[in-house]
mmCIF file of C-alpha atoms in Angstrom:
data_model
loop_
_atom_site.group_PDB
_atom_site.id
_atom_site.type_symbol
_atom_site.label_atom_id
_atom_site.label_comp_id
_atom_site.label_asym_id
_atom_site.label_seq_id
_atom_site.Cartn_x
_atom_site.Cartn_y
_atom_site.Cartn_z
ATOM 1 C CA UNK A 1 -18.215 -74.839 -30.668
ATOM 2 C CA UNK A 2 -17.518 -78.217 -29.114
ATOM 3 C CA UNK A 3 -14.597 -80.520 -29.763
ATOM 4 C CA UNK A 4 -13.502 -83.947 -28.492
ATOM 5 C CA UNK A 5 -12.284 -83.970 -24.916
ATOM 6 C CA UNK A 6 -12.326 -85.763 -21.601
ATOM 7 C CA UNK A 7 -14.138 -84.830 -18.414
ATOM 8 C CA UNK A 8 -11.806 -85.388 -15.466
ATOM 9 C CA UNK A 9 -12.643 -86.333 -11.900
ATOM 10 C CA UNK A 10 -10.674 -86.378 -8.671
ATOM 11 C CA UNK A 11 -12.369 -86.353 -5.265
ATOM 12 C CA UNK A 12 -15.663 -87.792 -4.047
ATOM 13 C CA UNK A 13 -17.268 -87.649 -0.605
ATOM 14 C CA UNK A 14 -19.748 -89.636 1.491
ATOM 15 C CA UNK A 15 -20.098 -90.586 5.168
ATOM 16 C CA UNK A 16 -16.600 -92.121 5.159
ATOM 17 C CA UNK A 17 -14.708 -89.844 2.767
ATOM 18 C CA UNK A 18 -14.864 -86.239 4.001
ATOM 19 C CA UNK A 19 -16.231 -83.445 1.868
ATOM 20 C CA UNK A 20 -13.448 -81.320 0.444
ATOM 21 C CA UNK A 21 -12.919 -78.473 -1.977
ATOM 22 C CA UNK A 22 -14.189 -79.612 -5.378
ATOM 23 C CA UNK A 23 -15.417 -83.022 -4.192
ATOM 24 C CA UNK A 24 -18.795 -84.383 -5.271
ATOM 25 C CA UNK A 25 -21.121 -87.020 -3.891
ATOM 26 C CA UNK A 26 -22.834 -89.961 -5.550
ATOM 27 C CA UNK A 27 -25.948 -88.025 -6.529
ATOM 28 C CA UNK A 28 -23.963 -85.188 -8.078
ATOM 29 C CA UNK A 29 -21.946 -87.739 -10.041
ATOM 30 C CA UNK A 30 -25.151 -89.264 -11.375
ATOM 31 C CA UNK A 31 -26.402 -85.816 -12.417
ATOM 32 C CA UNK A 32 -23.161 -85.260 -14.306
ATOM 33 C CA UNK A 33 -23.489 -88.606 -16.070
ATOM 34 C CA UNK A 34 -27.106 -87.847 -16.987
ATOM 35 C CA UNK A 35 -26.078 -84.470 -18.392
ATOM 36 C CA UNK A 36 -23.144 -85.860 -20.380
ATOM 37 C CA UNK A 37 -25.136 -88.754 -21.819
ATOM 38 C CA UNK A 38 -27.875 -86.340 -22.905
ATOM 39 C CA UNK A 39 -25.653 -83.652 -24.425
ATOM 40 C CA UNK A 40 -22.599 -85.525 -25.731
ATOM 41 C CA UNK A 41 -21.564 -88.779 -27.325
ATOM 42 C CA UNK A 42 -20.119 -90.355 -24.171
ATOM 43 C CA UNK A 43 -17.735 -93.097 -25.282
ATOM 44 C CA UNK A 44 -16.026 -95.847 -23.367
ATOM 45 C CA UNK A 45 -12.266 -95.478 -22.994
ATOM 46 C CA UNK A 46 -11.549 -98.288 -25.486
ATOM 47 C CA UNK A 47 -13.827 -96.819 -28.173
ATOM 48 C CA UNK A 48 -12.488 -93.306 -27.601
ATOM 49 C CA UNK A 49 -8.921 -94.640 -27.913
ATOM 50 C CA UNK A 50 -9.709 -96.395 -31.184
ATOM 51 C CA UNK A 51 -11.168 -93.214 -32.640
ATOM 52 C CA UNK A 52 -8.153 -91.155 -31.490
ATOM 53 C CA UNK A 53 -5.678 -93.530 -33.116
ATOM 54 C CA UNK A 54 -7.715 -93.721 -36.338
ATOM 55 C CA UNK A 55 -8.183 -89.934 -36.381
ATOM 56 C CA UNK A 56 -11.956 -90.401 -36.419
ATOM 57 C CA UNK A 57 -13.025 -88.429 -33.357
ATOM 58 C CA UNK A 58 -16.103 -86.291 -33.898
ATOM 59 C CA UNK A 59 -16.796 -82.936 -32.278
ATOM 60 C CA UNK A 60 -19.290 -84.314 -29.741
ATOM 61 C CA UNK A 61 -17.182 -87.287 -28.585
ATOM 62 C CA UNK A 62 -16.144 -87.294 -24.940
ATOM 63 C CA UNK A 63 -14.714 -89.760 -22.422
ATOM 64 C CA UNK A 64 -14.348 -89.840 -18.632
ATOM 65 C CA UNK A 65 -11.014 -89.901 -16.802
ATOM 66 C CA UNK A 66 -9.986 -90.196 -13.154
ATOM 67 C CA UNK A 67 -6.656 -89.000 -11.766
ATOM 68 C CA UNK A 68 -4.412 -89.953 -8.846
ATOM 69 C CA UNK A 69 -5.644 -93.461 -7.891
ATOM 70 C CA UNK A 70 -7.908 -92.106 -5.165
ATOM 71 C CA UNK A 71 -9.778 -94.739 -3.159
ATOM 72 C CA UNK A 72 -12.946 -92.642 -3.096
ATOM 73 C CA UNK A 73 -13.173 -93.067 -6.869
ATOM 74 C CA UNK A 74 -13.159 -96.847 -6.516
ATOM 75 C CA UNK A 75 -15.750 -96.898 -3.735
ATOM 76 C CA UNK A 76 -18.129 -94.142 -4.868
ATOM 77 C CA UNK A 77 -17.779 -93.581 -8.623
ATOM 78 C CA UNK A 78 -17.029 -97.106 -9.832
ATOM 79 C CA UNK A 79 -20.392 -98.674 -8.824
ATOM 80 C CA UNK A 80 -22.225 -95.965 -10.793
ATOM 81 C CA UNK A 81 -19.991 -96.545 -13.813
ATOM 82 C CA UNK A 82 -20.707 -100.263 -13.570
ATOM 83 C CA UNK A 83 -24.464 -99.638 -13.525
ATOM 84 C CA UNK A 84 -24.189 -97.763 -16.824
ATOM 85 C CA UNK A 85 -21.484 -99.981 -18.325
ATOM 86 C CA UNK A 86 -19.159 -97.016 -18.902
ATOM 87 C CA UNK A 87 -15.433 -97.696 -19.211
ATOM 88 C CA UNK A 88 -13.029 -94.878 -18.318
ATOM 89 C CA UNK A 89 -9.374 -93.905 -18.085
ATOM 90 C CA UNK A 90 -7.730 -94.152 -14.656
ATOM 91 C CA UNK A 91 -4.406 -92.318 -14.463
ATOM 92 C CA UNK A 92 -2.160 -93.620 -11.701
ATOM 93 C CA UNK A 93 0.971 -92.206 -10.126
ATOM 94 C CA UNK A 94 3.123 -94.807 -8.422
ATOM 95 C CA UNK A 95 4.826 -93.468 -5.318
ATOM 96 C CA UNK A 96 1.975 -94.218 -2.843
ATOM 97 C CA UNK A 97 2.166 -97.901 -3.834
ATOM 98 C CA UNK A 98 5.912 -98.025 -3.197
ATOM 99 C CA UNK A 99 5.899 -96.588 0.340
ATOM 100 C CA UNK A 100 7.401 -93.401 -1.066
ATOM 101 C CA UNK A 101 4.814 -91.055 0.285
ATOM 102 C CA UNK A 102 3.817 -88.104 -1.849
ATOM 103 C CA UNK A 103 2.512 -85.444 0.522
ATOM 104 C CA UNK A 104 0.469 -83.587 -2.107
ATOM 105 C CA UNK A 105 -2.736 -85.455 -1.227
ATOM 106 C CA UNK A 106 -1.956 -85.514 2.504
ATOM 107 C CA UNK A 107 -1.564 -81.746 2.528
ATOM 108 C CA UNK A 108 -4.812 -81.412 0.618
ATOM 109 C CA UNK A 109 -6.588 -83.680 3.105
ATOM 110 C CA UNK A 110 -5.212 -81.612 5.975
ATOM 111 C CA UNK A 111 -6.323 -78.246 4.646
ATOM 112 C CA UNK A 112 -9.798 -79.560 3.869
ATOM 113 C CA UNK A 113 -10.441 -81.354 7.161
ATOM 114 C CA UNK A 114 -8.705 -79.236 9.790
ATOM 115 C CA UNK A 115 -10.204 -75.898 8.793
ATOM 116 C CA UNK A 116 -13.823 -74.750 8.710
ATOM 117 C CA UNK A 117 -13.322 -73.592 5.135
ATOM 118 C CA UNK A 118 -10.486 -73.366 2.635
ATOM 119 C CA UNK A 119 -10.042 -69.605 3.040
ATOM 120 C CA UNK A 120 -9.248 -70.071 6.733
ATOM 121 C CA UNK A 121 -6.376 -72.296 5.661
ATOM 122 C CA UNK A 122 -5.258 -69.767 3.067
ATOM 123 C CA UNK A 123 -5.197 -67.043 5.725
ATOM 124 C CA UNK A 124 -2.805 -69.108 7.846
ATOM 125 C CA UNK A 125 -0.701 -70.209 4.893
ATOM 126 C CA UNK A 126 -0.326 -66.757 3.350
ATOM 127 C CA UNK A 127 0.585 -65.338 6.759
ATOM 128 C CA UNK A 128 3.324 -67.875 7.399
ATOM 129 C CA UNK A 129 4.823 -67.363 3.932
ATOM 130 C CA UNK A 130 4.692 -63.584 4.239
ATOM 131 C CA UNK A 131 6.321 -63.598 7.669
ATOM 132 C CA UNK A 132 9.206 -65.616 6.255
ATOM 133 C CA UNK A 133 10.208 -62.694 4.005
ATOM 134 C CA UNK A 134 7.800 -59.747 3.885
ATOM 135 C CA UNK A 135 9.634 -57.768 1.213
ATOM 136 C CA UNK A 136 10.029 -60.689 -1.156
ATOM 137 C CA UNK A 137 6.440 -61.788 -0.563
ATOM 138 C CA UNK A 138 5.169 -58.399 -1.776
ATOM 139 C CA UNK A 139 7.359 -58.595 -4.893
ATOM 140 C CA UNK A 140 6.111 -62.103 -5.708
ATOM 141 C CA UNK A 141 2.539 -60.962 -5.173
ATOM 142 C CA UNK A 142 2.999 -58.236 -7.774
ATOM 143 C CA UNK A 143 4.419 -60.755 -10.250
ATOM 144 C CA UNK A 144 1.464 -63.059 -9.638
ATOM 145 C CA UNK A 145 -1.025 -60.299 -10.379
ATOM 146 C CA UNK A 146 0.751 -59.404 -13.593
ATOM 147 C CA UNK A 147 0.738 -62.967 -14.919
ATOM 148 C CA UNK A 148 -2.961 -63.901 -14.671
ATOM 149 C CA UNK A 149 -1.677 -67.216 -13.376
ATOM 150 C CA UNK A 150 -3.877 -70.257 -14.193
ATOM 151 C CA UNK A 151 -6.391 -68.003 -15.916
ATOM 152 C CA UNK A 152 -7.574 -70.938 -18.045
ATOM 153 C CA UNK A 153 -8.751 -72.782 -14.920
ATOM 154 C CA UNK A 154 -11.962 -70.867 -14.379
ATOM 155 C CA UNK A 155 -13.065 -72.988 -11.414
ATOM 156 C CA UNK A 156 -10.111 -71.764 -9.308
ATOM 157 C CA UNK A 157 -10.756 -68.803 -7.043
ATOM 158 C CA UNK A 158 -8.276 -65.945 -6.800
ATOM 159 C CA UNK A 159 -7.003 -67.427 -3.520
ATOM 160 C CA UNK A 160 -6.653 -70.881 -5.121
ATOM 161 C CA UNK A 161 -4.448 -69.431 -7.832
ATOM 162 C CA UNK A 162 -2.332 -67.395 -5.419
ATOM 163 C CA UNK A 163 -1.772 -70.464 -3.234
ATOM 164 C CA UNK A 164 -0.687 -72.536 -6.243
ATOM 165 C CA UNK A 165 1.586 -69.774 -7.456
ATOM 166 C CA UNK A 166 3.337 -69.643 -4.071
ATOM 167 C CA UNK A 167 3.552 -73.419 -3.818
ATOM 168 C CA UNK A 168 4.722 -74.115 -7.356
ATOM 169 C CA UNK A 169 6.509 -70.967 -8.514
ATOM 170 C CA UNK A 170 7.957 -69.382 -5.384
ATOM 171 C CA UNK A 171 8.601 -71.892 -2.622
ATOM 172 C CA UNK A 172 10.921 -74.839 -3.044
ATOM 173 C CA UNK A 173 9.687 -78.261 -1.935
ATOM 174 C CA UNK A 174 11.578 -78.175 1.351
ATOM 175 C CA UNK A 175 10.296 -74.764 2.362
ATOM 176 C CA UNK A 176 6.728 -75.591 1.380
ATOM 177 C CA UNK A 177 6.903 -78.795 3.418
ATOM 178 C CA UNK A 178 8.374 -76.916 6.365
ATOM 179 C CA UNK A 179 5.449 -74.482 6.386
ATOM 180 C CA UNK A 180 2.854 -77.219 5.993
ATOM 181 C CA UNK A 181 4.361 -79.337 8.764
ATOM 182 C CA UNK A 182 4.316 -76.329 11.068
ATOM 183 C CA UNK A 183 0.626 -75.736 10.353
ATOM 184 C CA UNK A 184 -0.180 -79.433 10.825
ATOM 185 C CA UNK A 185 1.532 -79.420 14.221
ATOM 186 C CA UNK A 186 -0.486 -76.393 15.266
ATOM 187 C CA UNK A 187 -3.673 -78.272 14.372
ATOM 188 C CA UNK A 188 -2.410 -81.534 15.919
ATOM 189 C CA UNK A 189 -2.958 -83.284 12.590
ATOM 190 C CA UNK A 190 -1.559 -86.825 12.283
ATOM 191 C CA UNK A 191 -0.881 -87.679 8.654
ATOM 192 C CA UNK A 192 -1.209 -91.432 9.293
ATOM 193 C CA UNK A 193 -4.922 -90.975 9.943
ATOM 194 C CA UNK A 194 -5.471 -89.885 6.354
ATOM 195 C CA UNK A 195 -3.834 -92.832 4.582
ATOM 196 C CA UNK A 196 -6.859 -95.170 4.587
ATOM 197 C CA UNK A 197 -8.957 -92.457 2.936
ATOM 198 C CA UNK A 198 -6.595 -91.531 0.151
ATOM 199 C CA UNK A 199 -5.256 -94.118 -2.275
ATOM 200 C CA UNK A 200 -6.295 -97.361 -3.885
ATOM 201 C CA UNK A 201 -4.152 -100.483 -3.576
ATOM 202 C CA UNK A 202 -2.731 -102.574 -6.395
ATOM 203 C CA UNK A 203 -5.605 -105.072 -6.230
ATOM 204 C CA UNK A 204 -7.973 -102.181 -6.921
ATOM 205 C CA UNK A 205 -5.956 -101.294 -10.022
ATOM 206 C CA UNK A 206 -6.051 -104.910 -11.217
ATOM 207 C CA UNK A 207 -9.797 -104.924 -10.651
ATOM 208 C CA UNK A 208 -10.273 -101.752 -12.701
ATOM 209 C CA UNK A 209 -8.300 -103.195 -15.603
ATOM 210 C CA UNK A 210 -10.146 -106.530 -15.464
ATOM 211 C CA UNK A 211 -13.471 -104.645 -15.679
ATOM 212 C CA UNK A 212 -12.478 -102.986 -18.938
ATOM 213 C CA UNK A 213 -11.160 -99.665 -17.711
ATOM 214 C CA UNK A 214 -7.944 -98.277 -19.180
ATOM 215 C CA UNK A 215 -5.002 -97.760 -16.820
ATOM 216 C CA UNK A 216 -2.568 -94.998 -17.766
ATOM 217 C CA UNK A 217 0.520 -93.145 -16.587
ATOM 218 C CA UNK A 218 0.487 -90.080 -14.354
ATOM 219 C CA UNK A 219 4.221 -89.938 -13.474
ATOM 220 C CA UNK A 220 5.917 -91.585 -10.485
ATOM 221 C CA UNK A 221 5.918 -88.834 -7.836
ATOM 222 C CA UNK A 222 3.317 -86.474 -9.378
ATOM 223 C CA UNK A 223 5.476 -83.321 -9.524
ATOM 224 C CA UNK A 224 3.346 -80.219 -9.954
ATOM 225 C CA UNK A 225 5.789 -78.694 -12.469
ATOM 226 C CA UNK A 226 7.287 -81.626 -14.336
ATOM 227 C CA UNK A 227 8.349 -79.382 -17.227
ATOM 228 C CA UNK A 228 10.922 -77.750 -14.921
ATOM 229 C CA UNK A 229 12.718 -81.067 -14.496
ATOM 230 C CA UNK A 230 15.603 -82.171 -16.687
ATOM 231 C CA UNK A 231 15.114 -84.613 -19.543
ATOM 232 C CA UNK A 232 16.588 -87.433 -17.458
ATOM 233 C CA UNK A 233 14.412 -86.605 -14.455
ATOM 234 C CA UNK A 234 11.284 -86.576 -16.589
ATOM 235 C CA UNK A 235 12.300 -89.814 -18.273
ATOM 236 C CA UNK A 236 12.810 -91.400 -14.856
ATOM 237 C CA UNK A 237 9.368 -90.217 -13.707
ATOM 238 C CA UNK A 238 7.579 -91.913 -16.585
ATOM 239 C CA UNK A 239 9.815 -94.955 -16.955
ATOM 240 C CA UNK A 240 9.409 -95.897 -13.291
ATOM 241 C CA UNK A 241 5.677 -95.228 -13.488
ATOM 242 C CA UNK A 242 5.413 -97.457 -16.568
ATOM 243 C CA UNK A 243 7.402 -100.291 -15.006
ATOM 244 C CA UNK A 244 5.282 -100.201 -11.874
ATOM 245 C CA UNK A 245 1.966 -100.325 -13.726
ATOM 246 C CA UNK A 246 3.212 -103.011 -16.110
ATOM 247 C CA UNK A 247 4.105 -105.040 -13.044
ATOM 248 C CA UNK A 248 0.547 -104.644 -11.759
ATOM 249 C CA UNK A 249 -1.552 -105.267 -14.891
ATOM 250 C CA UNK A 250 0.944 -106.776 -17.344
ATOM 251 C CA UNK A 251 3.231 -105.556 -20.101
ATOM 252 C CA UNK A 252 2.098 -103.911 -23.340
ATOM 253 C CA UNK A 253 -1.173 -102.724 -21.774
ATOM 254 C CA UNK A 254 -0.139 -99.137 -21.042
ATOM 255 C CA UNK A 255 -0.663 -96.758 -23.956
ATOM 256 C CA UNK A 256 -2.215 -93.672 -22.335
ATOM 257 C CA UNK A 257 -1.365 -90.984 -19.807
ATOM 258 C CA UNK A 258 -2.420 -87.662 -18.280
ATOM 259 C CA UNK A 259 0.024 -84.829 -17.630
ATOM 260 C CA UNK A 260 0.191 -84.162 -13.858
ATOM 261 C CA UNK A 261 -1.358 -80.751 -13.183
ATOM 262 C CA UNK A 262 -1.565 -80.414 -16.970
ATOM 263 C CA UNK A 263 2.111 -79.501 -17.233
ATOM 264 C CA UNK A 264 4.590 -80.727 -19.845
ATOM 265 C CA UNK A 265 7.012 -79.543 -22.513
ATOM 266 C CA UNK A 266 8.436 -80.807 -25.816
ATOM 267 C CA UNK A 267 10.865 -83.089 -23.992
ATOM 268 C CA UNK A 268 7.966 -84.664 -22.102
ATOM 269 C CA UNK A 269 6.193 -85.474 -25.360
ATOM 270 C CA UNK A 270 9.345 -86.999 -26.855
ATOM 271 C CA UNK A 271 9.855 -89.186 -23.775
ATOM 272 C CA UNK A 272 6.269 -90.421 -23.940
ATOM 273 C CA UNK A 273 6.635 -91.259 -27.642
ATOM 274 C CA UNK A 274 9.802 -93.216 -26.864
ATOM 275 C CA UNK A 275 7.844 -95.173 -24.224
ATOM 276 C CA UNK A 276 5.223 -95.987 -26.880
ATOM 277 C CA UNK A 277 2.512 -93.926 -25.203
ATOM 278 C CA UNK A 278 -0.068 -93.092 -27.856
ATOM 279 C CA UNK A 279 -2.685 -90.984 -26.071
ATOM 280 C CA UNK A 280 -2.209 -88.178 -23.537
ATOM 281 C CA UNK A 281 -4.518 -85.701 -21.840
ATOM 282 C CA UNK A 282 -4.057 -82.105 -20.701
ATOM 283 C CA UNK A 283 -6.023 -80.581 -17.808
ATOM 284 C CA UNK A 284 -7.668 -77.668 -19.598
ATOM 285 C CA UNK A 285 -9.693 -76.955 -22.717
ATOM 286 C CA UNK A 286 -7.259 -74.581 -24.439
ATOM 287 C CA UNK A 287 -6.759 -75.299 -28.146
ATOM 288 C CA UNK A 288 -4.655 -72.425 -29.415
ATOM 289 C CA UNK A 289 -2.884 -74.721 -31.905
ATOM 290 C CA UNK A 290 -3.282 -78.094 -33.522
ATOM 291 C CA UNK A 291 -2.683 -80.551 -30.720
ATOM 292 C CA UNK A 292 -1.091 -83.971 -30.932
ATOM 293 C CA UNK A 293 -2.732 -87.145 -29.623
ATOM 294 C CA UNK A 294 -0.660 -86.581 -26.461
ATOM 295 C CA UNK A 295 -2.410 -83.240 -25.805
ATOM 296 C CA UNK A 296 -6.118 -84.052 -25.781
ATOM 297 C CA UNK A 297 -8.114 -81.367 -23.903
ATOM 298 C CA UNK A 298 -9.888 -82.091 -20.626
ATOM 299 C CA UNK A 299 -12.300 -80.133 -18.533
ATOM 300 C CA UNK A 300 -12.842 -80.434 -14.808
ATOM 301 C CA UNK A 301 -16.110 -81.923 -13.584
ATOM 302 C CA UNK A 302 -16.710 -78.696 -11.631
ATOM 303 C CA UNK A 303 -17.333 -76.939 -14.942
ATOM 304 C CA UNK A 304 -20.065 -79.470 -15.699
ATOM 305 C CA UNK A 305 -21.640 -79.055 -12.251
ATOM 306 C CA UNK A 306 -21.678 -75.286 -12.719
ATOM 307 C CA UNK A 307 -23.261 -75.693 -16.135
ATOM 308 C CA UNK A 308 -25.965 -78.002 -14.794
ATOM 309 C CA UNK A 309 -26.967 -75.656 -12.001
ATOM 310 C CA UNK A 310 -26.817 -72.587 -14.220
ATOM 311 C CA UNK A 311 -29.433 -74.224 -16.460
ATOM 312 C CA UNK A 312 -31.901 -74.643 -13.589
#
């Protein structure tokens, strides 16, 4: 059974942007587009939005969305979208544009470029966390195994899920940063070298909007567990994000969003309604209940890649 959803994209690679876990190149992107156009009713973001708000989505309707304002999306994916005249959602978090560096992407860049493979990084990371408190580490590991953490994200490996559990559910931000900084020093990694390969600038966002793409919220700092924040903290995340994007593309143009890391709670939804956000996207395909227009399912492009190659 199929149902309306979005296919989400993050990282792309070429000769300038390094290959990383989950990234795809131009040819893979074109294969995905070919597959989606053949097997689904691939709508532009404006048409999809109209059908959402009129409650007229059909089971085969899909739309494309891009998270995190990554420059590789603008340079690699956008030209292919232009060739096919496909409009998409671009969900932007604001802190990189305000010189308030969010290290989430920098850390990701580090672990994907300074190690031969991602499991080599995990070996170092798990070791440094375990050495911090061996007894507690073993207890947390047991809890992780009991929870089936992130089981709905089938493209994550066991190690991916354990890393995210430690990062998001065990370590606080300061301790996680301390461990990452230590590993970066060991590898002589300079974070400044990654900046030009990470985020778009505000002119890029204006260009996307002028070409018919839909710009939406993705919080201000991109917390991985926004639902753990207080009502006021969540409200601040989205209000600041909204003000920033309105300042870039103009007021009354922001009506959509994507939940960072797919996380939210009832308070989040109420805040978004108060900000007049009409359409929101999750980051998985779970539909265990009737979802609101702020909880539209999404699947990762990796699932599509796997499906394409499994059919050959």
